[in-house]
Each structure stands twice: as C-alpha cells, then as structure tokens.
Amino acid sequence: MAQMATLCWRKTRNWYRASCHLYPPAELCYKPNIEHPTFSPKSFPGLNSTAGSGVCFPTPAHQEQDAVFARAFELIKQAIADHAFPAASVAITHHGNLVALKAFGRFTHEPDSPEVVPTTIFDLASVTKVVATTSMAMILYERGLLDLDLPVTAVVAEFAGEDPRRDTVTLRMLLAQASGLPAYEKLFLQAHTRDQLLAAAFATSLTANPGARAEYSDIGFIILGVALERIADQSLDRFSQHEVFGPLAMAHTTFNPPAAWRTSIPPTANDPSFRHRILQGEVQDENASVMGGVAAHAGLFASADDLAIFAHAMLTGGRPILRPETVALFTRRESSPPGTSRALGWDTPSSPSQSGKYFSANSFGHLGYTGTSLWIDPERQLSITLLTNRTWPDCSNQAIKQLRPKFHDAVIESLEGK
C-alpha cells in the first residue's frame, strides 16, 4: 500500500512540475511601505472589497485603545511588575479594524534595558506551527499536492521501521497531533547537525497507536516539515517567504533574523548549559537551533502587527493566499480521536482553555513556549495576538498560564460590555 501511495504521490509531483505554469513561483514582494487599503466590509464580514486582487489589511483604529482596553492592559502591566515577563506586545483586530496595537515593558527586567515598541519582533516558538508550517500545508493541499491521508512513509521513507504501526501514520495524523509520537524529546543532546537530528526524529518510537489519542508532538511536526518540503521541493523558510509572508506584506516576519535585527529583538533566555550564551535574535528551542533555526515546530520570528495581518487574512477567508474552503477545513476541530481539541495544525478551545471562557467553539489558535499566542474567533470577527518573552531569563516562570486567559476575557468583556 505504501509503495502504491509513493507512486501516486510521485506522479502528482511530476504532474505539478510539468504543469508549473498553473502555479508560477511567487516573486518576493516585501513592501514595507505599502499603502494599506481602506477597509469597507460588505458581503463577507471583514473582507476588503478589493481583496480579490491582492492583500487587504485591518484598518488602523486604535486611537482609543488605552481607554477601551484599560483593564486588559492593566493585567499586562501588573504581570510585568510581578516579573512574569519583561516584554510584551499586543495586537487585536475586530470586525476588520486593528483596534489595539500596544507595546509594554522592556527587553529584560533591568531598568536601563531597551523599551518595547509595537513593531518589536519576538521569537514565536510553536506559533511557527500555524503561521508557517500549517499555512504551507494548506497551500499545498489547495494545489492538489498534499493528500492528507497519505502515509508518512510514502514521502519520508526514513520514518519506516520494525514497528508496523509506523506504516499507518498519515500526514493528517501529524497535523492533528494524533500520530502516536511522543510530545517532546531532547534530540539536541545526541544530534549535532540537522541531518543527525532528523535521523533521530525519524527513529523516535511511537508511544501510542496512531490515531488512538491526541498528544501534542514537536517530533511529529519536525517530520511533517520534512514531508512538506519534499512535496513542495522547497525549504520551509523559502516557501513561507514566497507564498505567505511576502504576499501578505509581513515585513517583520522571518526565520533566522538578520544580524542587523538582533539587538532589536528581546532575549528569550540565558542558556548556560547548551549554547552557553544569551539567546537574542536566535531561536530559543534547542532542537530547532540544531536544525539551523528553520524548523516546522519552532524558529519563526514576527511582530504583533504582522500577526494581526495574518489573522485578518484567516478571518477574511484566507485571501489572498488561500480559499475560504481550505481555511474552514484546516481550522475545524477533528472528529477523531474522540475528545480531541485539535484541528489540522491548529488548536481549538477546550475546557479550561488558554483562550479564556468567551472564544466560540469555532475559534482556533495556538500557543508558543516563549510566551506567545494567537487566537482567532470567526464568529466575533476577532483576533488577539499576545507576544512575550516569558522564558527570560531561565524558562522557570509559568505565570503566563494564569495571565493569558484573564487577558483574553478582559479584551472580550471590553469589546462587548460584559
């Protein structure tokens, strides 16, 4: 069966290459000074009437943010005072408007540390999984190149092993966090190069039957990233740049920020045991670091305003990078395994949820280990981006878990007069 699937996939890939005029390579289209079109919702809530021909942006409307979100902002300020994290940046979109874009604190807890500004770039950690990796999967699926039910071994032959269950793991299972792979392994302790780390990931033993339970797995996403790169015949960072960040004019989103940016990025950790240095402008995740900073599970850096643009695209049916049907498919909660809160790549609100108590059942989002999060509610036409460096200086502070749902609740209460 796996051999037949491999043959089918190869035929599909070869057809795509032979017919590449259907999907010509995207030109790099960073336009940092692009004029944001005026927002005018009509038939599709939150959708700019000119979006069919290009990117649309949430309309800046945050002049009254300090008054409107006073309670929510006070929670952030108090968390900084309590040393939950030193730096934070917030972006909120609502019905097509950018109703909040606010920076808080300093890069570190020191009083002479640089102040955070609204365009400050943060290490997104696992938010990479949705903004880059899942977006890549959605685009490949939409182009007919990604068969969600294809066995992983049909694309990543190295994943096969003596355990026959491995042959039943599908790409859908990797996306839905139901592959049976463990949540996390310190592969960086035994691997010193990207190839060595990937070999260790491919050989990681299953801890459950595929499809039997949902268990969040970085290992699964590392393997998913390899599969997507092979299907696309392009690296994750290059594909994301050409197909997602460029078309959306996300000028402050990238893997491996250039050296000139690094002093403008809040540090995430003082790493005395592995890299023996302060981590600033380089990925905090050790496995992603060994992979050269480009990984499907972590490694992306972005500003809150860029994530607001991305969230707005998801709220307006994916335009101009995706179709509404594709967004709906990937953000809908999976029916299997029973009780899962996972969609394809995305998470959905569970009980209790880091999204708080108000996000609707149709909402979707994701968290990042460094203290980042993005939650999107299509029923409310609402997105909330919260970026922090809660891992500074040593990853021990977990106060973000109490703050995040309270912050989300305060935002919605402010918008809806609760």
Coordinates of C-alpha atoms in Angstrom, one line a residue:
M1 CA 0.0 0.0 0.0
A2 CA 2.8 2.4 0.9
Q3 CA 4.5 1.7 -2.5
M4 CA 1.3 2.5 -4.3
A5 CA 0.9 5.7 -2.4
T6 CA 4.5 6.6 -3.1
L7 CA 3.9 6.1 -6.8
C8 CA 0.8 8.1 -6.7
W9 CA 2.5 11.0 -4.9
R10 CA 5.4 10.9 -7.4
K11 CA 3.0 11.1 -10.3
T12 CA 1.3 14.0 -8.7
R13 CA 4.5 15.8 -8.0
N14 CA 5.8 15.2 -11.6
W15 CA 2.5 16.4 -13.0
Y16 CA 2.8 19.6 -10.9
R17 CA 6.4 20.2 -12.2
A18 CA 5.3 19.6 -15.8
S19 CA 2.3 22.0 -15.3
C20 CA 4.0 24.6 -13.2
H21 CA 2.5 27.4 -15.3
L22 CA -0.6 26.9 -13.3
Y23 CA 1.2 28.0 -10.1
P24 CA 4.2 30.1 -11.2
P25 CA 6.8 30.7 -8.5
A26 CA 5.8 33.8 -6.4
E27 CA 8.0 36.8 -6.7
L28 CA 9.4 38.2 -3.5
C29 CA 7.0 41.0 -2.7
Y30 CA 8.0 42.6 0.6
K31 CA 6.6 46.1 0.5
P32 CA 7.3 47.6 3.9
N33 CA 5.9 51.0 2.9
I34 CA 2.8 49.6 1.2
E35 CA -0.3 51.8 1.5
H36 CA -3.0 49.9 3.5
P37 CA -6.3 50.0 1.6
T38 CA -9.3 51.5 3.2
F39 CA -11.5 48.8 4.9
S40 CA -15.1 48.5 3.7
P41 CA -16.9 45.3 4.8
K42 CA -19.7 44.3 2.5
S43 CA -20.8 40.8 1.7
F44 CA -18.0 39.0 3.6
P45 CA -17.5 40.3 7.2
G46 CA -14.1 41.8 7.5
L47 CA -13.3 41.5 3.8
N48 CA -12.0 44.4 1.8
S49 CA -13.8 44.9 -1.4
T50 CA -10.5 44.9 -3.3
A51 CA -9.1 41.8 -1.6
G52 CA -9.8 39.6 -4.6
S53 CA -7.0 41.3 -6.4
G54 CA -4.5 41.5 -3.6
V55 CA -3.9 41.7 0.1
C56 CA -6.2 43.5 2.5
F57 CA -5.3 44.9 5.9
P58 CA -7.1 45.6 9.1
T59 CA -7.9 49.3 9.2
P60 CA -5.9 51.1 12.0
A61 CA -8.5 52.1 14.6
H62 CA -6.6 52.1 17.9
Q63 CA -6.7 55.7 18.9
E64 CA -8.9 55.0 21.9
Q65 CA -7.2 51.7 22.9
D66 CA -5.9 52.8 26.3
A67 CA -9.5 53.7 27.4
V68 CA -11.2 50.8 25.7
F69 CA -8.8 48.1 27.0
A70 CA -7.8 49.7 30.2
R71 CA -8.5 46.6 32.3
A72 CA -6.8 44.2 29.9
F73 CA -3.7 46.4 29.6
E74 CA -3.5 46.8 33.3
L75 CA -3.2 43.0 33.6
I76 CA -0.2 43.1 31.3
K77 CA 1.4 45.9 33.2
Q78 CA 0.9 44.1 36.5
A79 CA 2.4 40.9 35.1
I80 CA 5.5 42.8 34.1
A81 CA 5.7 44.4 37.6
D82 CA 5.4 40.8 39.0
H83 CA 8.2 39.7 36.7
A84 CA 6.0 37.2 34.8
F85 CA 7.9 38.5 31.7
P86 CA 9.7 41.7 30.9
A87 CA 8.4 42.4 27.4
A88 CA 5.0 42.2 25.8
S89 CA 3.3 43.3 22.6
V90 CA -0.4 43.1 21.8
A91 CA -2.4 43.3 18.6
I92 CA -6.2 43.0 18.5
T93 CA -8.4 43.0 15.3
H94 CA -12.2 43.3 15.5
H95 CA -14.6 43.4 12.5
G96 CA -11.7 44.3 10.2
N97 CA -10.3 47.0 12.4
L98 CA -6.9 47.0 14.2
V99 CA -8.4 48.1 17.5
A100 CA -5.3 47.7 19.6
L101 CA -1.6 47.7 18.9
K102 CA 0.3 48.3 22.1
A103 CA 3.8 47.5 23.5
F104 CA 4.7 47.1 27.2
G105 CA 7.8 46.8 29.2
R106 CA 11.5 46.4 28.4
F107 CA 13.6 43.7 26.8
T108 CA 14.7 42.5 30.3
H109 CA 13.8 43.3 33.8
E110 CA 16.7 45.8 34.1
P111 CA 15.5 49.4 34.2
D112 CA 18.0 50.5 31.5
S113 CA 17.0 47.8 29.1
P114 CA 15.6 48.9 25.7
E115 CA 11.8 49.7 25.6
V116 CA 9.5 47.5 23.6
V117 CA 7.7 49.2 20.7
P118 CA 4.7 48.0 18.6
T119 CA 7.0 46.7 15.8
T120 CA 9.3 44.8 18.2
I121 CA 9.9 41.2 16.9
F122 CA 9.5 38.2 19.1
D123 CA 10.5 34.5 19.0
L124 CA 7.2 32.9 18.2
A125 CA 8.2 29.3 19.3
S126 CA 5.4 26.9 18.5
V127 CA 3.2 29.6 16.9
T128 CA 5.5 28.7 14.0
K129 CA 3.4 25.6 13.6
V130 CA 0.4 27.5 12.4
V131 CA 1.8 30.7 10.8
A132 CA 4.4 28.9 8.7
T133 CA 4.0 25.1 8.7
T134 CA 0.2 24.8 8.6
S135 CA 0.0 27.6 6.1
M136 CA 2.4 25.6 3.9
A137 CA 0.2 22.5 4.3
M138 CA -2.9 24.4 3.4
I139 CA -1.4 25.9 0.3
L140 CA -0.1 22.5 -0.9
Y141 CA -3.4 20.9 -0.2
E142 CA -5.3 23.6 -2.1
R143 CA -3.0 23.0 -5.1
G144 CA -3.7 19.3 -5.1
L145 CA -0.2 18.3 -4.0
L146 CA -1.0 17.2 -0.4
D147 CA -3.0 14.1 0.2
L148 CA -3.9 14.3 3.9
D149 CA -4.4 10.6 4.2
L150 CA -1.1 9.7 2.5
P151 CA 1.1 7.5 4.7
V152 CA 4.1 9.4 6.0
T153 CA 6.4 6.7 4.8
A154 CA 5.3 7.4 1.2
V155 CA 7.1 10.7 1.4
V156 CA 9.6 10.2 4.3
A157 CA 10.8 6.6 3.7
E158 CA 13.2 7.0 6.7
F159 CA 10.2 7.0 9.0
A160 CA 9.6 3.3 8.4
G161 CA 10.9 0.8 10.9
E162 CA 10.3 -2.5 12.5
D163 CA 7.1 -1.3 14.2
P164 CA 4.3 -2.0 11.6
R165 CA 2.2 0.8 13.2
R166 CA 4.5 3.4 11.6
D167 CA 3.2 2.5 8.2
T168 CA -0.3 3.6 9.2
V169 CA 0.7 7.1 10.4
T170 CA -0.7 9.6 7.9
L171 CA 0.1 13.3 7.2
R172 CA -3.4 14.1 8.6
M173 CA -2.4 12.5 11.9
L174 CA 0.8 14.6 12.1
L175 CA -1.2 17.7 11.6
A176 CA -3.9 16.7 14.1
Q177 CA -1.4 15.7 16.7
A178 CA -2.6 12.1 16.7
S179 CA 0.4 10.2 15.3
G180 CA 1.3 8.3 18.4
L181 CA 4.7 10.1 18.6
P182 CA 5.8 11.5 21.9
A183 CA 5.4 15.1 22.8
Y184 CA 9.0 16.1 23.1
E185 CA 12.5 14.6 23.0
K186 CA 15.8 16.3 23.7
L187 CA 17.2 15.2 20.4
F188 CA 19.7 18.0 20.6
L189 CA 21.6 16.1 23.3
Q190 CA 22.6 13.4 20.8
A191 CA 22.5 15.3 17.5
H192 CA 24.9 18.0 16.4
T193 CA 23.7 18.6 12.9
R194 CA 20.4 19.0 11.1
D195 CA 20.8 15.6 9.4
Q196 CA 21.6 13.9 12.7
L197 CA 18.6 15.5 14.4
L198 CA 16.3 14.5 11.6
A199 CA 17.6 10.9 11.7
A200 CA 16.9 10.8 15.5
A201 CA 13.4 12.2 14.9
F202 CA 12.6 9.6 12.2
A203 CA 13.7 6.8 14.6
T204 CA 11.7 8.1 17.6
S205 CA 9.5 5.3 18.9
L206 CA 5.7 5.5 18.9
T207 CA 4.2 5.8 22.4
A208 CA 0.6 5.1 21.4
N209 CA -1.3 3.6 18.5
P210 CA -1.6 6.0 15.6
G211 CA -5.0 7.8 15.7
A212 CA -5.8 6.4 19.2
R213 CA -5.3 9.6 21.1
A214 CA -4.3 13.2 20.7
E215 CA -0.9 14.1 22.1
Y216 CA 0.8 17.3 21.1
S217 CA 4.1 16.4 19.5
D218 CA 7.1 18.5 18.4
I219 CA 8.6 15.4 16.9
G220 CA 5.6 14.9 14.7
F221 CA 5.8 18.4 13.3
I222 CA 9.5 18.0 12.7
I223 CA 8.7 15.0 10.5
L224 CA 5.7 16.8 8.9
G225 CA 8.1 19.7 7.9
V226 CA 10.3 17.3 6.1
A227 CA 7.4 15.8 4.2
L228 CA 6.0 19.2 3.2
E229 CA 9.5 20.3 2.0
R230 CA 9.8 17.2 -0.2
I231 CA 6.3 17.6 -1.6
A232 CA 7.0 21.3 -2.4
D233 CA 10.6 20.7 -3.4
Q234 CA 11.4 23.8 -1.5
S235 CA 12.5 24.6 2.0
L236 CA 10.0 25.7 4.7
D237 CA 11.5 29.2 5.1
R238 CA 11.7 29.9 1.4
F239 CA 8.2 28.6 0.7
S240 CA 6.8 30.6 3.6
Q241 CA 8.5 33.8 2.4
H242 CA 7.3 33.5 -1.2
E243 CA 3.8 32.1 -0.5
V244 CA 2.8 33.6 2.9
F245 CA 4.9 36.4 4.3
G246 CA 5.6 38.2 1.0
P247 CA 2.1 38.2 -0.4
L248 CA 0.8 39.4 3.0
A249 CA 3.5 42.1 3.2
M250 CA 4.6 40.7 6.6
A251 CA 7.8 42.7 6.5
H252 CA 8.9 41.8 10.1
T253 CA 8.4 38.0 9.9
T254 CA 11.2 35.6 9.2
F255 CA 13.2 32.6 10.2
N256 CA 16.8 33.4 11.3
P257 CA 16.5 37.2 11.7
P258 CA 19.4 39.0 10.0
A259 CA 22.2 40.2 12.3
A260 CA 21.1 43.8 11.9
W261 CA 17.8 43.0 13.6
R262 CA 19.1 41.0 16.6
T263 CA 19.7 43.8 19.0
S264 CA 16.1 44.9 18.4
I265 CA 14.7 41.6 19.5
P266 CA 14.0 40.8 23.2
P267 CA 16.2 38.0 24.5
T268 CA 14.5 34.7 25.4
A269 CA 17.0 33.0 27.7
N270 CA 20.4 32.9 29.2
D271 CA 21.5 29.4 28.2
P272 CA 24.4 28.3 30.4
S273 CA 24.2 24.6 29.6
F274 CA 23.8 24.1 25.9
R275 CA 24.7 27.2 23.9
H276 CA 26.5 29.0 26.7
R277 CA 25.2 32.4 25.8
I278 CA 22.3 34.8 26.0
L279 CA 19.8 34.0 23.2
Q280 CA 18.8 37.1 21.4
G281 CA 17.6 37.0 17.8
E282 CA 18.2 33.3 17.6
V283 CA 15.6 30.5 18.2
Q284 CA 15.2 29.5 21.9
D285 CA 14.1 25.9 21.1
E286 CA 17.2 23.7 21.2
N287 CA 16.1 21.2 18.6
A288 CA 15.3 24.0 16.2
S289 CA 18.7 25.5 16.9
V290 CA 20.5 22.3 15.9
M291 CA 18.3 22.3 12.7
G292 CA 19.8 25.7 11.8
G293 CA 16.9 27.8 13.0
V294 CA 14.5 26.6 10.4
A295 CA 12.1 24.0 11.7
A296 CA 8.4 23.2 11.3
H297 CA 7.8 23.2 15.1
A298 CA 9.7 26.4 16.0
G299 CA 12.0 29.1 14.7
L300 CA 9.8 31.8 13.3
F301 CA 10.2 35.4 14.5
A302 CA 7.5 38.1 14.0
S303 CA 6.0 41.3 15.3
A304 CA 2.4 41.6 16.7
D305 CA 1.3 43.8 13.8
D306 CA 2.4 41.2 11.3
L307 CA 0.4 38.5 13.1
A308 CA -2.6 40.8 13.0
I309 CA -2.3 40.9 9.2
F310 CA -2.0 37.1 9.1
A311 CA -5.0 36.7 11.5
H312 CA -7.0 39.2 9.4
A313 CA -6.3 37.1 6.3
M314 CA -7.6 34.0 8.1
L315 CA -10.7 35.9 9.2
T316 CA -11.4 37.0 5.6
G317 CA -11.4 33.6 4.1
G318 CA -7.6 33.3 3.6
R319 CA -7.4 35.8 0.9
P320 CA -5.1 36.4 -0.9
I321 CA -3.1 33.3 -0.1
L322 CA -5.9 30.7 0.5
R323 CA -9.5 29.9 -0.3
P324 CA -12.2 30.1 2.4
E325 CA -12.9 26.3 2.0
T326 CA -9.3 25.5 2.8
V327 CA -9.3 27.7 5.9
A328 CA -12.5 26.1 7.1
L329 CA -11.2 22.6 6.6
F330 CA -8.0 23.1 8.5
T331 CA -9.5 25.1 11.4
R332 CA -12.4 22.8 12.1
R333 CA -12.0 20.6 15.1
E334 CA -11.2 17.0 14.1
S335 CA -13.8 14.3 15.0
S336 CA -11.1 11.7 15.8
P337 CA -9.6 10.8 18.1
P338 CA -12.6 11.1 20.5
G339 CA -12.4 14.1 22.7
T340 CA -9.6 15.9 20.8
S341 CA -9.5 19.7 20.7
R342 CA -7.1 19.6 17.7
A343 CA -7.9 20.9 14.2
L344 CA -5.3 20.4 11.4
G345 CA -2.3 22.2 12.7
W346 CA -4.4 24.5 14.8
D347 CA -5.9 24.0 18.3
T348 CA -9.4 24.9 19.4
P349 CA -10.8 26.0 22.7
S350 CA -11.0 23.2 25.3
S351 CA -12.1 23.4 29.0
P352 CA -10.3 25.0 30.6
S353 CA -8.6 26.9 27.7
Q354 CA -5.8 29.4 27.5
S355 CA -8.1 31.3 25.1
G356 CA -10.3 32.1 28.2
K357 CA -14.1 31.5 28.6
Y358 CA -15.6 33.5 25.7
F359 CA -14.0 32.4 22.5
S360 CA -16.6 30.5 20.4
A361 CA -16.5 26.8 19.6
N362 CA -15.4 27.7 16.0
S363 CA -12.3 29.6 17.2
F364 CA -8.8 28.4 16.5
G365 CA -5.4 29.3 17.8
H366 CA -2.0 28.3 19.1
L367 CA 0.4 28.9 21.9
G368 CA 4.2 29.2 21.9
Y369 CA 6.6 28.1 24.7
T370 CA 8.3 31.5 24.8
G371 CA 5.1 33.1 26.0
T372 CA 3.4 33.8 22.6
S373 CA -0.1 33.2 21.4
L374 CA -2.6 33.8 18.6
W375 CA -6.3 33.2 18.9
I376 CA -8.9 33.8 16.2
D377 CA -12.7 33.8 16.6
P378 CA -14.5 33.9 13.2
E379 CA -18.0 34.3 14.9
R380 CA -16.8 37.5 16.7
Q381 CA -14.5 38.5 13.8
L382 CA -11.9 38.8 16.5
S383 CA -8.2 38.0 16.7
I384 CA -5.9 38.5 19.7
T385 CA -2.1 38.3 19.4
L386 CA -0.1 38.3 22.7
L387 CA 3.7 38.2 22.4
T388 CA 6.0 38.0 25.4
N389 CA 9.5 36.7 26.4
R390 CA 8.3 34.9 29.5
T391 CA 11.3 32.5 29.2
W392 CA 13.7 35.2 30.2
P393 CA 16.0 34.6 31.9
D394 CA 15.6 30.9 32.6
C395 CA 12.2 29.5 31.4
S396 CA 11.0 28.8 35.0
N397 CA 8.2 31.4 35.3
Q398 CA 4.8 29.9 34.4
A399 CA 2.7 32.9 35.3
I400 CA 1.7 33.4 31.6
K401 CA -0.7 30.5 32.1
Q402 CA -2.8 32.4 34.6
L403 CA -2.5 35.7 32.8
R404 CA -3.3 34.7 29.2
P405 CA -7.0 33.6 29.7
K406 CA -7.6 36.5 32.0
F407 CA -6.3 38.9 29.4
H408 CA -8.4 37.3 26.6
D409 CA -11.5 37.5 28.8
A410 CA -10.8 41.2 29.7
V411 CA -10.4 42.1 26.0
I412 CA -13.8 40.5 25.0
E413 CA -15.5 42.0 28.1
S414 CA -14.3 45.4 27.0
L415 CA -15.5 44.9 23.4
E416 CA -18.9 43.5 24.4
G417 CA -19.6 45.5 27.6
K418 CA -19.7 42.4 29.8

